[in-house]
XYZ file of C-alpha atoms in Angstrom:
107
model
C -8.632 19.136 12.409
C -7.399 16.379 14.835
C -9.118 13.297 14.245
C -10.875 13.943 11.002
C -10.658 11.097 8.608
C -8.474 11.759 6.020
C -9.573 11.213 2.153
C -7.371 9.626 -0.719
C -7.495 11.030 -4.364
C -5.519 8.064 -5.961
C -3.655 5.326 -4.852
C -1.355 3.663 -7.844
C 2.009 1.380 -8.350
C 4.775 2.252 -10.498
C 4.922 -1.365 -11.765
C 1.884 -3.405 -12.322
C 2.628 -6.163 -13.560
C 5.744 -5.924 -11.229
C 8.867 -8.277 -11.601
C 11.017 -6.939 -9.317
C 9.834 -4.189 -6.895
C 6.971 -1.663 -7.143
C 6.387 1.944 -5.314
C 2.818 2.721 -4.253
C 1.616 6.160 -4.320
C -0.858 7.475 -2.365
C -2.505 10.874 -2.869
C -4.208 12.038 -0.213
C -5.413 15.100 1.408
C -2.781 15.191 4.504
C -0.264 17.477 3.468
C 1.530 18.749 6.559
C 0.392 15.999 8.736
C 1.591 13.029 10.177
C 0.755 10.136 8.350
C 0.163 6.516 9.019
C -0.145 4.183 6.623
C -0.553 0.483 6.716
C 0.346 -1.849 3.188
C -1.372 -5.270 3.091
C -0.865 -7.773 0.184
C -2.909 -10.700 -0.325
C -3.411 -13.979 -2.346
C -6.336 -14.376 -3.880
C -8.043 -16.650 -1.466
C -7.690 -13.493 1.153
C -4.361 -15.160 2.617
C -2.229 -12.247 4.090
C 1.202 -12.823 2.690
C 2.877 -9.266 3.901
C 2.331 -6.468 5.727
C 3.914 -3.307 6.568
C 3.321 -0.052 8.661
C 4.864 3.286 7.531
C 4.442 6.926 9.677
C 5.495 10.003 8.216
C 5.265 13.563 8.422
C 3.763 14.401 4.674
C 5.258 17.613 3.137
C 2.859 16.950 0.079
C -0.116 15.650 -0.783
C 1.518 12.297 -2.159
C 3.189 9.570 0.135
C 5.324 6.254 -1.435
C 5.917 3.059 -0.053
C 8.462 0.394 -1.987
C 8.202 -2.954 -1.545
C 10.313 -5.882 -3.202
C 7.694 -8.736 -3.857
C 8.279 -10.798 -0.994
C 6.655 -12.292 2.042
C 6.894 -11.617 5.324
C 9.609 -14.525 5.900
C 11.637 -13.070 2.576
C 10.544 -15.450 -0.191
C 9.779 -13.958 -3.824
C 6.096 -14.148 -4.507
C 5.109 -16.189 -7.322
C 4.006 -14.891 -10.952
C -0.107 -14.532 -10.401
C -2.823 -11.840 -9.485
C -2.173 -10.723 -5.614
C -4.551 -7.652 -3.580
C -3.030 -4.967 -2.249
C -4.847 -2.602 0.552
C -3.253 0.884 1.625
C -4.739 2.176 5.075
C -4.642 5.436 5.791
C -4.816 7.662 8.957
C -3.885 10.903 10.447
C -3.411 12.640 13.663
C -5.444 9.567 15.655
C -7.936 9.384 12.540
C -9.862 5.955 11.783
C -8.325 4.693 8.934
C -9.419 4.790 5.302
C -8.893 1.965 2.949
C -8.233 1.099 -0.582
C -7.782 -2.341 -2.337
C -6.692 -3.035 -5.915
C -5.079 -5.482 -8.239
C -1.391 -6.267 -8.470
C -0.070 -8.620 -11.187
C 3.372 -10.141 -10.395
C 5.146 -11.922 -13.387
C 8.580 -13.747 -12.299
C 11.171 -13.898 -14.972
């Protein structure tokens, strides 16, 4: 149905803590449908360090997004706890959101 919110079952990363890079993987309820979604990382203090925007035609129910640890300008985040948000909509949906923890530990 056009417009109808879409829901998320899970949304996870491969690595956490991450020293290098880290996939996100979103499970959602989209499966056949074009898919938008939106990654946000944060420092703790709500600073928004990177973002990125995704759109995809989903042939399953799960969606991934990689991401290397950096900023928007290219430097390698420092070891400490950062947010991450994944935004999610569908066929001119409103978006759905989720947040969680990411530890990052530089070696």
């Amino acid at each position: 149905v056009s417009a109808l919110m879409p829901n998320f079952f899970s949304v996870d990363c491969t690595n956490n803590p991450a020293t290098t890079t880290t996939t996100f993987i979103i499970n959602h309820d989209r499966s056949g449908s074009n898919v938008n979604i939106e990654l946000d990382i944060f420092d703790l203090s709500g600073r928004q360090l990177y973002k990125t925007t995704t759109s995809e035609t989903a042939s399953t129910n799960t969606s991934t997004l990689t991401w290397d640890l950096t900023t928007e300008s290219g430097s390698k985040l420092q070891t400490g706890v950062y947010l991450y948000r994944i935004r999610l909509s569908s066929d001119g949906s409103d978006k759905v959101s989720k947040a969680q923890k990411l530890i990052i530990i530089n070696k």
